[in-house]
Tab-separated table of C-alpha atoms in Angstrom:
chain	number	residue	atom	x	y	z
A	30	UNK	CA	124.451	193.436	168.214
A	31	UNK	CA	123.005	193.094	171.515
A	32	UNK	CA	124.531	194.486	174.426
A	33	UNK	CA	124.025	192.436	177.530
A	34	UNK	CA	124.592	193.925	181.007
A	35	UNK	CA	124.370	192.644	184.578
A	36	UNK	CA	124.653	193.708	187.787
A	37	UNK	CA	126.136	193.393	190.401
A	38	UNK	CA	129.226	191.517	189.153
A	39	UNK	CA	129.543	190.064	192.548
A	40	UNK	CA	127.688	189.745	195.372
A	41	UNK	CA	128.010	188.102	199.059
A	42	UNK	CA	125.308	188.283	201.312
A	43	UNK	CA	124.437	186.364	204.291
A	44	UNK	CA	122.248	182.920	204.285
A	45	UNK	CA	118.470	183.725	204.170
A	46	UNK	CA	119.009	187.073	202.792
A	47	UNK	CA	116.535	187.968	199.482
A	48	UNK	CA	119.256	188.051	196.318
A	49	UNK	CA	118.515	190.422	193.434
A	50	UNK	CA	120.303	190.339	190.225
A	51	UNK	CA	119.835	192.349	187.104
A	52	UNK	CA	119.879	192.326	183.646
A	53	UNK	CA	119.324	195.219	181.119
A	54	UNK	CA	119.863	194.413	177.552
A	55	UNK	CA	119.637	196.935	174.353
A	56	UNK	CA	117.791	195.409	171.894
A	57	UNK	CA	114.398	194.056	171.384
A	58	UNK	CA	114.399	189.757	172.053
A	59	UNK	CA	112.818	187.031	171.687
A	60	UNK	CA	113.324	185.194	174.586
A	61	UNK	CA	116.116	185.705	177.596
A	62	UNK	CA	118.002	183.220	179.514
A	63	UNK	CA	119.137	182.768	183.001
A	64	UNK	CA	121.892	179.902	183.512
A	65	UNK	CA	123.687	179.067	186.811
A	66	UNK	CA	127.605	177.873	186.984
A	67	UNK	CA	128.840	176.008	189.875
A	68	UNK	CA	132.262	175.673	190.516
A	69	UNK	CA	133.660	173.474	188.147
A	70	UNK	CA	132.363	174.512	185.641
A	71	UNK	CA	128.876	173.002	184.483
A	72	UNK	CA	125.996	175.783	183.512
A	73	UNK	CA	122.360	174.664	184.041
A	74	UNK	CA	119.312	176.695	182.696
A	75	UNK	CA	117.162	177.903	185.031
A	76	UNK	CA	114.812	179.849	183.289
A	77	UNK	CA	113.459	180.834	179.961
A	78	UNK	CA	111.433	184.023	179.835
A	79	UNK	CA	110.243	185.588	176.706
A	80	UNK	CA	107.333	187.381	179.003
A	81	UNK	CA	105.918	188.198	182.558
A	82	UNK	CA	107.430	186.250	185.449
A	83	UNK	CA	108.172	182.496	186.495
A	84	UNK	CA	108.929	181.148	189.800
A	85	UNK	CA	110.773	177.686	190.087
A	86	UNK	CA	111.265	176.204	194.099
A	87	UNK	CA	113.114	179.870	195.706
A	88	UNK	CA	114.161	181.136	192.386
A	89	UNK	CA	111.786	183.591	190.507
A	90	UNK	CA	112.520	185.299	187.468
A	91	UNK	CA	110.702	188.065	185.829
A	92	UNK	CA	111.043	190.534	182.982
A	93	UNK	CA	109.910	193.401	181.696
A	94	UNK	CA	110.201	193.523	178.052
A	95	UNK	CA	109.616	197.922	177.458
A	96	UNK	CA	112.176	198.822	179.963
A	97	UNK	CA	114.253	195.932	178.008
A	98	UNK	CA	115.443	195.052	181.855
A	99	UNK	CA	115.312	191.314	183.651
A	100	UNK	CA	115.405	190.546	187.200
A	101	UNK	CA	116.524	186.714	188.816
A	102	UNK	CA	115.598	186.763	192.837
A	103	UNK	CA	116.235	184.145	195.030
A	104	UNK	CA	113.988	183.877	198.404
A	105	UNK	CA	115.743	182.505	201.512
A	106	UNK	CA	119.076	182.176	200.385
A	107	UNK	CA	121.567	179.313	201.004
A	108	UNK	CA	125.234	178.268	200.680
A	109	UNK	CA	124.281	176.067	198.095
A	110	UNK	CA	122.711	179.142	196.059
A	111	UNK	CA	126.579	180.105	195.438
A	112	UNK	CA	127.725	180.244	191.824
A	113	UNK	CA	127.957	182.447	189.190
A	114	UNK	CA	124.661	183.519	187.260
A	115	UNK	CA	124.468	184.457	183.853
A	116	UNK	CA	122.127	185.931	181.940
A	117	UNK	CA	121.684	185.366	178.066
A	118	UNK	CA	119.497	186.590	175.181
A	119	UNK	CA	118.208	185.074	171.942
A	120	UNK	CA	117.564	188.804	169.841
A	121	UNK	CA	114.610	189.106	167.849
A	122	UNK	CA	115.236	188.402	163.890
A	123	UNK	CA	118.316	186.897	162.459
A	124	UNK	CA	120.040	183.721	163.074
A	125	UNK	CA	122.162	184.535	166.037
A	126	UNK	CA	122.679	182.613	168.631
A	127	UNK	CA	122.617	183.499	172.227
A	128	UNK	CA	124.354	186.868	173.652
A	129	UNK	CA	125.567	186.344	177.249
A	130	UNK	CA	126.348	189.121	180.171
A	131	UNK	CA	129.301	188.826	182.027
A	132	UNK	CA	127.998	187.040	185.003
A	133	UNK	CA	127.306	188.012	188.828
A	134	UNK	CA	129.159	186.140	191.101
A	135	UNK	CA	127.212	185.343	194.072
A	136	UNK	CA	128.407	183.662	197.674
A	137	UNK	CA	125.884	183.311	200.526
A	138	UNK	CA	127.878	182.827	203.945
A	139	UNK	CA	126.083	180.484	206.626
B	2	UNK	CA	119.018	160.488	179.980
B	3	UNK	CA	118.759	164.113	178.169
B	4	UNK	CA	121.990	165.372	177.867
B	5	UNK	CA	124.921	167.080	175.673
B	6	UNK	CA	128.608	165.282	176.197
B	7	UNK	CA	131.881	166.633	175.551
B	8	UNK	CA	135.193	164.681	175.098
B	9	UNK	CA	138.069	165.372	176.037
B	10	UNK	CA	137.380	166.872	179.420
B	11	UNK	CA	140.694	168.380	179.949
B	12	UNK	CA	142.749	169.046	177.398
B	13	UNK	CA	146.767	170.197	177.172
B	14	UNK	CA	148.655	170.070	174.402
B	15	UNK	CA	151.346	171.788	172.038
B	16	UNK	CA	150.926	174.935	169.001
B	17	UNK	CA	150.397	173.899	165.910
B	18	UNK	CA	149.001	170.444	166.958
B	19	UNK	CA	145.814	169.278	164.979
B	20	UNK	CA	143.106	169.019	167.709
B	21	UNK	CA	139.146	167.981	167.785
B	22	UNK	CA	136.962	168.005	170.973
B	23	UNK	CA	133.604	166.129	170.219
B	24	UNK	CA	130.179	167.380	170.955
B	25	UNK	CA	127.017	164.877	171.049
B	26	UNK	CA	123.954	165.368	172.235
B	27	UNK	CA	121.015	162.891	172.355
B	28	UNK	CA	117.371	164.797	172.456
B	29	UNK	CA	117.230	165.298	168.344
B	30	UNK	CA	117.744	169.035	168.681
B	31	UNK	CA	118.524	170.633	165.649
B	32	UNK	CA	120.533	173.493	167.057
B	33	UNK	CA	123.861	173.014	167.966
B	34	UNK	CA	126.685	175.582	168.866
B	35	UNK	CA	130.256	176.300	170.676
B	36	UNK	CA	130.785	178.625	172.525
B	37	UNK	CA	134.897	179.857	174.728
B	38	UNK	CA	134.622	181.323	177.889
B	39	UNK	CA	137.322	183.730	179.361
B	40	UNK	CA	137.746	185.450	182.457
B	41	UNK	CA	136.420	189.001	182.531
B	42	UNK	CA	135.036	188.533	178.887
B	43	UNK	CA	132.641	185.650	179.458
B	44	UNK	CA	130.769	183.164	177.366
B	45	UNK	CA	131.358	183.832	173.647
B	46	UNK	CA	129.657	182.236	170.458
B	47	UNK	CA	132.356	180.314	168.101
B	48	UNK	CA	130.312	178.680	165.324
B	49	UNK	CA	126.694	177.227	165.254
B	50	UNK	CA	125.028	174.767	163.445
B	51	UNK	CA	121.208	175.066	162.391
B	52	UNK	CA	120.960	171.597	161.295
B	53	UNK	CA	122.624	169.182	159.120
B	54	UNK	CA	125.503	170.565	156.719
B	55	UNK	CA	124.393	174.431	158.329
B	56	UNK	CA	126.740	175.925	159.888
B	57	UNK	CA	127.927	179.480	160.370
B	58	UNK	CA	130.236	182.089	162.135
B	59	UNK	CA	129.633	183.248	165.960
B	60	UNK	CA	131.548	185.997	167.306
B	61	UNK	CA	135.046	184.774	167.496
B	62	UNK	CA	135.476	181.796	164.930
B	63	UNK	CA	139.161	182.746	163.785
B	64	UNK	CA	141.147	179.266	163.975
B	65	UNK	CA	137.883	177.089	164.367
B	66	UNK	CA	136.415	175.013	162.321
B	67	UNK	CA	133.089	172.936	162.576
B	68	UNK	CA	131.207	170.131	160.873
B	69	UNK	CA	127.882	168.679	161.282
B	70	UNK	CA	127.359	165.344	159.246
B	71	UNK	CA	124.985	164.126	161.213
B	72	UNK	CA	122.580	165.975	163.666
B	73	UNK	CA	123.875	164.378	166.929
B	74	UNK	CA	127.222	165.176	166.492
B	75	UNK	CA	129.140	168.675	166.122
B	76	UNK	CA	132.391	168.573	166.414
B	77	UNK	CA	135.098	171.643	167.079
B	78	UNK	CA	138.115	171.531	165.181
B	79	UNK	CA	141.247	173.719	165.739
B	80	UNK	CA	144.004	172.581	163.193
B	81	UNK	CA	146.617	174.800	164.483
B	82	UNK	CA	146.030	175.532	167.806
B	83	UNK	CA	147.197	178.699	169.498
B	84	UNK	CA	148.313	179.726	172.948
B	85	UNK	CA	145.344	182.377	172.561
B	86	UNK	CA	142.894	180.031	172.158
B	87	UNK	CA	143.445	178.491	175.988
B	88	UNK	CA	140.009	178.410	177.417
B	89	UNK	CA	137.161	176.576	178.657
B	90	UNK	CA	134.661	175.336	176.024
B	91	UNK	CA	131.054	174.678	175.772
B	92	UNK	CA	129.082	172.721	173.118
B	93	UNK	CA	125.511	173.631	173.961
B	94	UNK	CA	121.990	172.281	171.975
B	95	UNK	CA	118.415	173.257	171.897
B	96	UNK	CA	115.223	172.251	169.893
B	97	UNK	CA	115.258	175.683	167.964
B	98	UNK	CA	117.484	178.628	167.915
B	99	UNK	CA	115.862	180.832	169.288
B	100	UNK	CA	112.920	180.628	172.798
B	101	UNK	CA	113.813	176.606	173.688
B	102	UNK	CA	115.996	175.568	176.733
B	103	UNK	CA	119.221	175.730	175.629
B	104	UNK	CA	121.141	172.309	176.938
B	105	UNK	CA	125.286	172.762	177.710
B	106	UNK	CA	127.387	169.985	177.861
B	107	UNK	CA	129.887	169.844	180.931
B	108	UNK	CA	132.739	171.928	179.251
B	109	UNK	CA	136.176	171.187	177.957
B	110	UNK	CA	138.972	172.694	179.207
B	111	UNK	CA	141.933	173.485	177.039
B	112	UNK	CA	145.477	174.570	177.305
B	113	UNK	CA	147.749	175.041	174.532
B	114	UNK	CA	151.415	175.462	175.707
């Protein structure tokens, strides 16, 4: 079973600041996840990586799949960038489903 | 508009009362799965459903049950809820299992008194 770690678990930082987040997992994938929960509840993919890096507005993603190690950065952080992020991995072989870490809360103060 | 649903929203009711929260999504994916998620143990797979009349054990599918009759629609059953099993739930879809974007429906939550 795949073990899933991120870190920090929480972060605060101050608006504009450059946000890194990490996420090591122990066995080889297929593809790897990152998801964003707001308050209340609702997660939204952001990105699906199974290779390399992709950026989407301020929110780039890349991973690196020997060192079996992800990275999510946001560029210019805002308020609105607060939530919880998750990352998630679909393991190579098998049928199962998606194996989640525990999250890294994040709050950017104006 | 692409999404998953999830009925009820909010949820409270009694042990031992015969529950179902609904799950439909509307992009013909043929993955479907449930997943509970608890403070300081996160998001955790329940059951999953491959396609039609496939369906199989996550990580923690004591007192659940599933169906999937047709491929919209998947269901979570718990026939005697549990105090244990307070929690917010997520029905989530995607095209495949495994390297799609997985699509999460807006989350139940449920308390059982």
């Amino acid at each position: 079973k795949n073990e899933v770690e991120q870190s920090p678990q929480n972060l605060t930082a101050q608006e504009g600041e450059f946000i890194t987040i990490n996420c090591s997992y122990s066995v080889g994938i297929s593809a790897l996840h990152w998801l964003q929960q707001h308050p209340g509840g609702g997660i939204v993919s952001l990105f699906m990586l199974s290779s390399g890096k992709k950026k989407h507005g301020r929110l780039i993603a890349t991973i690196n799949i020997q060192e079996k190690h992800s990275s999510l950065h946001i560029t210019a952080s805002h308020p609105r960038d607060s939530a919880v992020y998750i990352c998630a991995v679909n393991s190579g072989g098998g049928a199962d489903g998606l194996t989640f870490g525990k999250g890294t809360h994040l709050i950017i103060q104006p | 508009e692409a999404q998953v649903t999830q009925n009820p929203r909010y949820l409270i009711t009694v042990t031992g009362k015969k529950l179902t929260v609904t799950c439909s999504q509307n992009m013909n994916h043929e993955y479907m799965s449930w997943y509970r998620q608890d403070p300081g143990l996160g998001l955790r797979q329940i059951y999953y459903s491959m396609n039609v009349e496939v369906t199989d054990k996550g990580d923690v599918p004591e007192g659940y049950k599933v169906s999937r009759k047709e491929k919209r629609n998947f269901p979570l059953i718990l026939e005697s809820p549990s105090p244990n099993q307070t929690s917010l739930y997520f029905c989530a879809s995607s095209f495949l299992l495994a390297g799609t974007e997985q699509f999460f429906g807006p989350g139940t939550r449920l308390t059982v008194l």
